[in-house]
């Protein structure tokens, strides 16, 4: 770094499946490159962060998907919503345009030189070196989310100008009192003074069919998370089409990006629903709100249908649980996760709790939180069936053994003696709607993917070599090896069993090499004893 001879290594390219069946390319840099990218980000992020707008929420300090959804919930009177998605945003970032944007705040040519080295490093795809292209920042790197925000900041500024251009209103709220509604209120007060019950009821029904306010003018709202963005339009469909066309032209001409035709749509919120950041966005229709009234003092007040409703997509979550193996594909009923049946009972409960709490915490703000009971039911009974497979008993006996909700009690030895520990399967309290957003935690992960955590052997690595007694460069030698060419699916459980419970002994690197080279002539490996941390002998 000091003599400016550092060069980034080509990133390993991996492909992960997308919901639409396509593949998303990811670039995995080397550990040394990640350190350098993080150092670059720490230097230049404070230069750009004060200039980023409040409408940008992705990959920024103290901002997350929850902060974007909280901003959307404050929008009122939205009739049309434009759901925008840029086609291959990370892969189509123009390097020369991004360089000019970086030079607005960066004067050091060394940083610009490092930027070019990073984007020109290329990729390694299946062992073959792919040369760099003129576009794209590698997804999966430490620096790429920040560079994409610098690039998409130009879109944020452009939409802010559109908001100023298309905002036309006679007052700050953009509404005026409906004179017809005012007349009915006056007539109701007179009828209540006379005590004519039949006329009062007729006037109340007439009042419920008339809007209390009339929206005037137009207004535009905007929020973006990475390359996904939404624009809320208070106005006509023609205005929404005009805004969409203007944004599309700006992206093509100024940033050389293209909108995805499949994911970009204009939604009429009172009659349909939009989807953004894993949440359903919609509005109640006026007809729906006519029959919903609440008391304010002695009067009945009709609810407003102008506010945004945020809901969790139950059907999509159930589909994801099916794909991850928690439920059957045919009917969506729970099933056992056989990958976990050889784990300890407390580990199984902890993993299910991580998935359950992940969904409950992410959807803490939704209006239909009680509908998450279906998700909790699927995961809860999936845990029961997993225990039944593990112990080879019926689900009824699992309830009898662990109780309801299932609670696994065990005794753990500590330095101060034995300690009783309980692991309880979390069911969540869905009778409470907190309607709160987590604005501190910026992580946005898929809770169901905790199923793919690696399973490792249960053995501590703080033992000395059981052959020569050395405590340097200690590795684990597995005594019982399974042949790699073991045929057929019948050996899957056996391979997993051997992966977790196979015999293993700690040996230093030198002795390990002697064993694998076939030159070891000492005692039988299975009879060797390793001293534990307390100095006692323990049979392997």
Coordinates of N, CA and C in Angstrom, one line a residue, residues 16-188:
X16 N -26.1 -17.7 -7.1 CA -27.2 -18.1 -6.2 C -28.5 -18.0 -6.9
X17 N -29.5 -18.9 -6.7 CA -30.8 -18.8 -7.3 C -31.6 -17.7 -6.8
X18 N -32.4 -17.1 -7.8 CA -33.3 -16.0 -7.5 C -34.7 -16.6 -7.5
X19 N -35.7 -15.9 -6.9 CA -37.1 -16.4 -6.8 C -37.7 -16.7 -8.2
X20 N -37.3 -15.9 -9.2 CA -37.8 -16.0 -10.6 C -37.1 -17.1 -11.4
X21 N -36.2 -17.9 -10.7 CA -35.6 -19.0 -11.4 C -34.2 -18.6 -12.0
X22 N -33.9 -17.4 -12.1 CA -32.6 -16.9 -12.7 C -31.5 -17.0 -11.6
X23 N -30.3 -16.7 -12.0 CA -29.2 -16.8 -11.1 C -28.6 -15.4 -10.8
X24 N -28.2 -15.1 -9.6 CA -27.6 -13.9 -9.2 C -26.1 -14.1 -9.0
X25 N -25.3 -13.3 -9.8 CA -23.8 -13.5 -9.6 C -23.3 -12.8 -8.4
X26 N -22.5 -13.4 -7.7 CA -21.8 -12.8 -6.5 C -20.3 -13.0 -6.7
X27 N -19.6 -11.9 -6.3 CA -18.2 -11.9 -6.3 C -17.6 -12.0 -4.9
X28 N -16.8 -13.0 -4.6 CA -16.3 -13.2 -3.2 C -14.8 -12.8 -3.2
X29 N -14.5 -11.6 -2.7 CA -13.0 -11.2 -2.7 C -12.2 -12.0 -1.7
X30 N -10.9 -12.0 -1.8 CA -10.0 -12.6 -0.9 C -10.0 -11.8 0.5
X31 N -9.7 -12.5 1.6 CA -9.7 -11.8 2.9 C -8.8 -10.5 2.9
X32 N -7.7 -10.5 2.2 CA -6.8 -9.3 2.2 C -7.5 -8.2 1.4
X33 N -8.2 -8.5 0.3 CA -8.9 -7.5 -0.5 C -10.1 -6.9 0.3
X34 N -10.7 -7.8 1.2 CA -11.8 -7.3 2.0 C -11.3 -6.2 3.0
X35 N -10.2 -6.5 3.6 CA -9.6 -5.5 4.5 C -9.3 -4.2 3.8
X36 N -8.7 -4.2 2.6 CA -8.4 -3.0 1.9 C -9.7 -2.3 1.5
X37 N -10.7 -3.0 1.1 CA -12.0 -2.4 0.7 C -12.7 -1.8 1.9
X38 N -12.6 -2.4 3.0 CA -13.2 -1.8 4.2 C -12.4 -0.6 4.6
X39 N -11.1 -0.5 4.5 CA -10.3 0.7 4.8 C -10.7 1.8 3.9
X40 N -10.9 1.5 2.6 CA -11.3 2.5 1.6 C -12.7 3.1 2.0
X41 N -13.6 2.2 2.4 CA -15.0 2.6 2.7 C -15.0 3.5 3.9
X42 N -14.2 3.1 5.0 CA -14.1 4.0 6.2 C -13.6 5.3 5.9
X43 N -12.7 5.5 4.9 CA -12.1 6.8 4.5 C -13.1 7.7 3.8
X44 N -13.8 7.1 2.8 CA -14.6 7.9 1.9 C -16.1 8.0 2.3
X45 N -16.5 7.1 3.1 CA -18.0 7.1 3.5 C -18.3 8.4 4.2
X46 N -17.5 8.9 5.2 CA -17.8 10.2 5.8 C -17.9 11.4 4.8
X47 N -17.2 11.3 3.7 CA -17.3 12.4 2.7 C -18.6 12.4 2.0
X48 N -19.3 11.3 1.8 CA -20.5 11.2 1.0 C -21.8 11.2 1.9
X49 N -21.6 10.6 3.1 CA -22.8 10.3 3.9 C -23.6 11.6 4.2
X50 N -23.0 12.7 4.5 CA -23.8 13.9 4.8 C -24.6 14.4 3.6
X51 N -24.2 14.1 2.4 CA -24.9 14.5 1.2 C -26.0 13.6 0.7
X52 N -26.0 12.3 1.2 CA -27.0 11.4 0.9 C -28.4 11.9 1.4
X53 N -29.5 11.6 0.7 CA -30.8 12.1 1.1 C -31.5 11.1 2.0
X54 N -32.5 11.7 2.7 CA -33.2 10.8 3.7 C -34.1 9.7 3.0
X55 N -34.3 9.9 1.7 CA -35.0 8.9 0.9 C -34.2 7.6 0.7
X56 N -32.9 7.6 0.9 CA -32.1 6.5 0.7 C -31.9 5.7 2.0
X57 N -32.2 4.4 2.0 CA -32.2 3.6 3.2 C -31.3 2.4 3.2
X58 N -30.8 2.0 2.0 CA -30.1 0.7 1.9 C -28.6 0.9 2.2
X59 N -28.0 0.0 3.0 CA -26.6 0.0 3.3 C -26.0 1.3 3.8
X60 N -26.7 1.9 4.8 CA -26.3 3.2 5.3 C -26.3 3.0 6.9
X61 N -25.5 3.8 7.6 CA -25.5 3.7 9.0 C -26.9 4.1 9.6
X62 N -27.3 3.3 10.6 CA -28.6 3.5 11.3 C -29.8 3.6 10.4
X63 N -29.7 2.9 9.2 CA -30.9 2.8 8.3 C -31.0 1.4 7.9
X64 N -32.2 1.0 7.6 CA -32.5 -0.4 7.2 C -33.8 -0.5 6.5
X65 N -34.3 -1.7 6.2 CA -35.6 -1.9 5.6 C -36.7 -1.3 6.4
X66 N -36.5 -1.4 7.8 CA -37.6 -0.9 8.6 C -37.7 0.7 8.5
X67 N -36.6 1.4 8.4 CA -36.6 2.8 8.3 C -37.3 3.2 7.0
X68 N -37.1 2.4 5.9 CA -37.8 2.7 4.6 C -39.3 2.5 4.8
X69 N -39.7 1.4 5.4 CA -41.1 1.1 5.6 C -41.8 2.1 6.5
X70 N -41.1 2.5 7.5 CA -41.6 3.6 8.4 C -41.9 4.8 7.6
X71 N -41.0 5.2 6.8 CA -41.2 6.4 5.9 C -42.4 6.2 5.0
X72 N -42.6 5.0 4.5 CA -43.8 4.8 3.6 C -45.1 4.9 4.4
X73 N -45.1 4.4 5.6 CA -46.3 4.4 6.4 C -46.8 5.8 6.6
X74 N -45.9 6.8 6.6 CA -46.3 8.2 6.9 C -46.9 8.9 5.7
X75 N -46.9 8.2 4.5 CA -47.5 8.8 3.3 C -49.0 8.7 3.4
X76 N -49.7 9.7 3.0 CA -51.2 9.8 3.1 C -51.8 10.2 1.7
X77 N -52.9 9.6 1.5 CA -53.7 10.0 0.3 C -53.1 9.4 -1.0
X78 N -52.2 8.4 -0.9 CA -51.6 7.9 -2.1 C -52.6 7.0 -2.9
X79 N -52.7 7.4 -4.2 CA -53.6 6.6 -5.0 C -52.9 5.6 -5.9
X80 N -51.7 6.0 -6.4 CA -50.9 5.2 -7.3 C -49.6 5.0 -6.7
X81 N -49.0 3.8 -6.9 CA -47.7 3.5 -6.4 C -46.9 2.9 -7.6
X82 N -45.7 3.4 -7.9 CA -44.8 2.9 -8.9 C -43.8 2.1 -8.2
X83 N -43.8 0.8 -8.5 CA -42.8 -0.2 -8.0 C -41.6 -0.3 -9.0
X84 N -40.5 0.2 -8.6 CA -39.3 0.3 -9.6 C -38.3 -0.7 -9.2
X85 N -37.7 -1.3 -10.2 CA -36.6 -2.3 -10.0 C -35.7 -2.1 -11.2
X86 N -34.4 -1.9 -10.9 CA -33.4 -1.7 -12.0 C -32.8 -3.0 -12.4
X87 N -32.8 -3.3 -13.7 CA -32.3 -4.5 -14.2 C -30.8 -4.6 -14.1
X88 N -30.4 -5.6 -13.3 CA -28.9 -5.8 -13.1 C -28.2 -4.5 -12.7
X89 N -28.7 -3.9 -11.6 CA -28.1 -2.6 -11.2 C -26.6 -2.7 -10.9
X90 N -26.2 -3.7 -10.1 CA -24.8 -3.8 -9.7 C -24.0 -4.2 -10.9
X91 N -24.5 -4.9 -11.8 CA -23.7 -5.4 -12.9 C -23.6 -4.4 -14.1
X92 N -24.4 -3.3 -14.0 CA -24.4 -2.4 -15.1 C -24.0 -1.0 -14.7
X93 N -23.4 -0.8 -13.6 CA -22.8 0.5 -13.2 C -21.7 0.9 -14.1
X94 N -21.8 2.0 -14.7 CA -20.7 2.5 -15.6 C -19.5 3.0 -14.8
X95 N -18.3 2.4 -15.1 CA -17.2 2.8 -14.3 C -16.8 4.2 -14.5
X96 N -16.9 4.8 -15.7 CA -16.4 6.1 -15.9 C -17.4 7.1 -15.3
X97 N -18.7 6.9 -15.3 CA -19.7 7.7 -14.7 C -19.4 7.7 -13.2
X98 N -19.2 6.5 -12.6 CA -19.0 6.4 -11.2 C -17.7 7.1 -10.8
X99 N -16.7 7.1 -11.6 CA -15.4 7.8 -11.3 C -15.7 9.3 -11.2
X100 N -16.5 9.8 -12.1 CA -16.8 11.3 -12.1 C -17.6 11.6 -10.8
X101 N -18.4 10.7 -10.4 CA -19.2 11.0 -9.2 C -18.3 10.9 -7.9
X102 N -17.4 10.0 -7.9 CA -16.4 10.0 -6.8 C -15.5 11.2 -6.7
X103 N -15.1 11.7 -7.9 CA -14.2 12.9 -7.9 C -14.9 14.1 -7.4
X104 N -16.2 14.1 -7.3 CA -16.9 15.3 -6.7 C -16.5 15.6 -5.3
X105 N -16.2 14.5 -4.5 CA -15.8 14.6 -3.1 C -14.4 14.2 -2.8
X106 N -13.8 13.4 -3.7 CA -12.4 12.9 -3.5 C -11.4 13.6 -4.3
X107 N -10.4 14.1 -3.7 CA -9.3 14.8 -4.4 C -8.0 14.0 -4.5
X108 N -8.0 12.9 -3.7 CA -6.7 12.1 -3.7 C -6.7 11.2 -4.9
X109 N -5.7 11.3 -5.7 CA -5.7 10.4 -6.9 C -5.3 8.9 -6.5
X110 N -4.7 8.7 -5.3 CA -4.4 7.4 -4.9 C -5.7 6.6 -4.6
X111 N -6.7 7.2 -4.1 CA -8.0 6.5 -3.8 C -8.7 6.2 -5.2
X112 N -8.6 7.1 -6.1 CA -9.2 6.9 -7.4 C -8.5 5.7 -8.1
X113 N -7.2 5.7 -7.9 CA -6.4 4.6 -8.5 C -6.8 3.2 -7.9
X114 N -7.0 3.2 -6.5 CA -7.4 2.0 -5.9 C -8.8 1.6 -6.4
X115 N -9.7 2.6 -6.6 CA -11.0 2.3 -7.2 C -10.9 1.5 -8.5
X116 N -10.0 2.0 -9.4 CA -9.9 1.4 -10.7 C -9.3 0.0 -10.6
X117 N -8.4 -0.2 -9.6 CA -7.8 -1.5 -9.4 C -8.9 -2.5 -8.9
X118 N -9.8 -2.0 -8.1 CA -10.9 -2.9 -7.6 C -11.9 -3.3 -8.6
X119 N -12.3 -2.4 -9.5 CA -13.3 -2.7 -10.5 C -12.7 -3.4 -11.7
X120 N -11.4 -3.4 -11.9 CA -10.7 -4.0 -13.0 C -10.0 -5.3 -12.6
X121 N -10.3 -5.8 -11.4 CA -9.7 -7.1 -10.9 C -10.1 -8.3 -11.6
X122 N -11.3 -8.3 -12.1 CA -11.8 -9.5 -12.8 C -12.4 -10.5 -11.9
X123 N -12.8 -11.7 -12.5 CA -13.4 -12.8 -11.7 C -12.7 -14.1 -12.1
X124 N -12.9 -15.1 -11.2 CA -12.5 -16.4 -11.4 C -13.8 -17.3 -11.4
X125 N -14.2 -17.8 -12.5 CA -15.5 -18.5 -12.7 C -15.1 -20.0 -13.0
X126 N -15.4 -20.9 -12.1 CA -15.1 -22.3 -12.2 C -13.6 -22.6 -12.6
X127 N -12.7 -21.8 -12.0 CA -11.3 -22.0 -12.2 C -10.8 -21.2 -13.4
X128 N -11.6 -20.6 -14.2 CA -11.2 -19.8 -15.4 C -11.2 -18.4 -15.1
X129 N -10.2 -17.6 -15.5 CA -10.1 -16.2 -15.2 C -11.0 -15.5 -16.3
X130 N -11.9 -14.6 -15.8 CA -12.7 -13.8 -16.7 C -12.2 -12.4 -16.6
X131 N -11.9 -11.8 -17.8 CA -11.4 -10.4 -17.7 C -12.4 -9.4 -17.3
X132 N -12.0 -8.3 -16.8 CA -12.9 -7.3 -16.3 C -13.7 -6.6 -17.5
X133 N -14.8 -6.1 -17.1 CA -15.7 -5.4 -18.1 C -15.7 -3.9 -17.8
X134 N -16.4 -3.2 -18.6 CA -16.4 -1.7 -18.5 C -17.5 -1.3 -17.5
X135 N -18.3 -2.2 -17.0 CA -19.5 -1.9 -16.2 C -19.5 -2.9 -15.0
X136 N -20.2 -2.5 -13.9 CA -20.4 -3.4 -12.8 C -19.5 -3.2 -11.6
X137 N -20.1 -3.4 -10.5 CA -19.3 -3.5 -9.2 C -19.7 -4.8 -8.6
X138 N -18.7 -5.6 -8.1 CA -18.9 -6.9 -7.7 C -19.9 -7.0 -6.5
X139 N -21.0 -7.7 -6.7 CA -21.9 -8.0 -5.5 C -21.2 -9.0 -4.6
X140 N -21.3 -8.7 -3.3 CA -20.6 -9.6 -2.3 C -19.4 -8.9 -1.7
X141 N -18.9 -7.9 -2.3 CA -17.8 -7.2 -1.8 C -18.2 -6.2 -0.7
X142 N -17.2 -5.7 0.0 CA -17.5 -4.7 1.1 C -17.8 -3.4 0.6
X143 N -17.1 -3.0 -0.5 CA -17.2 -1.7 -1.1 C -18.3 -1.5 -2.0
X144 N -18.8 -2.5 -2.7 CA -19.8 -2.4 -3.7 C -21.2 -1.8 -3.2
X145 N -21.7 -2.1 -2.0 CA -22.9 -1.4 -1.6 C -22.8 0.1 -1.5
X146 N -21.6 0.6 -1.0 CA -21.4 2.0 -0.9 C -21.3 2.6 -2.3
X147 N -20.5 2.0 -3.2 CA -20.4 2.5 -4.5 C -21.8 2.6 -5.3
X148 N -22.6 1.6 -5.0 CA -23.9 1.7 -5.6 C -24.8 2.8 -5.1
X149 N -24.6 3.1 -3.8 CA -25.3 4.3 -3.2 C -24.8 5.6 -3.8
X150 N -23.5 5.7 -4.0 CA -23.0 6.9 -4.7 C -23.6 7.0 -6.1
X151 N -23.7 5.9 -6.8 CA -24.3 5.9 -8.1 C -25.8 6.3 -8.1
X152 N -26.5 5.6 -7.2 CA -28.0 5.8 -7.2 C -28.4 7.1 -6.5
X153 N -27.4 7.8 -5.9 CA -27.7 9.1 -5.3 C -28.2 10.1 -6.3
X154 N -27.7 10.0 -7.6 CA -28.2 10.8 -8.6 C -29.6 10.7 -8.9
X155 N -30.1 9.4 -8.8 CA -31.6 9.2 -9.0 C -32.4 9.9 -7.9
X156 N -31.8 9.8 -6.6 CA -32.5 10.4 -5.5 C -32.6 11.9 -5.7
X157 N -31.6 12.5 -6.2 CA -31.6 14.0 -6.4 C -32.6 14.3 -7.5
X158 N -32.6 13.5 -8.6 CA -33.5 13.8 -9.7 C -35.0 13.6 -9.2
X159 N -35.3 12.6 -8.4 CA -36.7 12.5 -8.0 C -37.1 13.6 -7.0
X160 N -36.2 14.1 -6.2 CA -36.5 15.2 -5.4 C -36.9 16.4 -6.2
X161 N -36.2 16.6 -7.4 CA -36.6 17.7 -8.3 C -38.0 17.5 -8.8
X162 N -38.3 16.2 -9.1 CA -39.7 15.9 -9.6 C -40.7 16.2 -8.5
X163 N -40.4 15.9 -7.3 CA -41.3 16.1 -6.2 C -41.6 17.6 -6.1
X164 N -40.6 18.5 -6.3 CA -40.9 19.9 -6.2 C -41.7 20.4 -7.5
X165 N -41.4 19.7 -8.6 CA -42.1 20.1 -9.8 C -43.6 19.7 -9.8
X166 N -43.9 18.5 -9.3 CA -45.3 18.0 -9.4 C -46.1 18.3 -8.1
X167 N -45.5 18.8 -7.1 CA -46.3 19.1 -5.9 C -47.1 20.4 -6.1
X168 N -48.4 20.3 -6.2 CA -49.3 21.4 -6.3 C -50.4 21.3 -5.3
X169 N -50.5 22.2 -4.4 CA -51.5 22.1 -3.4 C -51.9 23.5 -2.9
X170 N -53.2 23.6 -2.5 CA -53.6 24.9 -2.0 C -53.2 25.1 -0.5
X171 N -52.9 24.1 0.2 CA -52.4 24.2 1.6 C -51.4 23.1 1.9
X172 N -50.9 23.0 3.1 CA -49.8 22.1 3.4 C -50.3 20.7 3.3
X173 N -51.5 20.4 3.8 CA -52.0 19.0 3.9 C -52.5 18.6 2.5
X174 N -52.9 19.5 1.6 CA -53.4 19.1 0.3 C -54.8 18.7 0.4
X175 N -55.6 19.1 1.4 CA -57.0 18.7 1.5 C -57.8 19.9 1.9
X176 N -59.1 20.0 1.5 CA -60.0 21.0 2.0 C -61.3 20.3 2.5
X177 N -62.0 21.0 3.4 CA -63.2 20.4 3.9 C -64.3 20.3 2.8
X178 N -65.0 19.2 2.8 CA -66.0 18.9 1.8 C -67.3 19.7 2.3
X179 N -67.8 20.7 1.5 CA -69.0 21.4 1.9 C -70.2 20.6 2.1
X180 N -70.4 19.5 1.3 CA -71.5 18.6 1.4 C -71.5 17.9 2.8
X181 N -70.3 17.5 3.2 CA -70.1 16.8 4.5 C -70.4 17.8 5.6
X182 N -70.0 19.0 5.5 CA -70.3 20.1 6.5 C -71.8 20.3 6.7
X183 N -72.5 20.3 5.6 CA -74.0 20.5 5.6 C -74.6 19.3 6.4
X184 N -74.2 18.1 6.1 CA -74.8 17.0 6.8 C -74.5 17.0 8.3
X185 N -73.3 17.4 8.7 CA -73.0 17.5 10.1 C -73.9 18.6 10.8
X186 N -74.1 19.7 10.1 CA -75.0 20.7 10.7 C -76.4 20.2 10.8
X187 N -76.9 19.4 9.8 CA -78.3 18.9 9.9 C -78.3 17.8 11.0
X188 N -77.3 17.0 11.2 CA -77.3 16.0 12.3 C -77.4 16.7 13.7

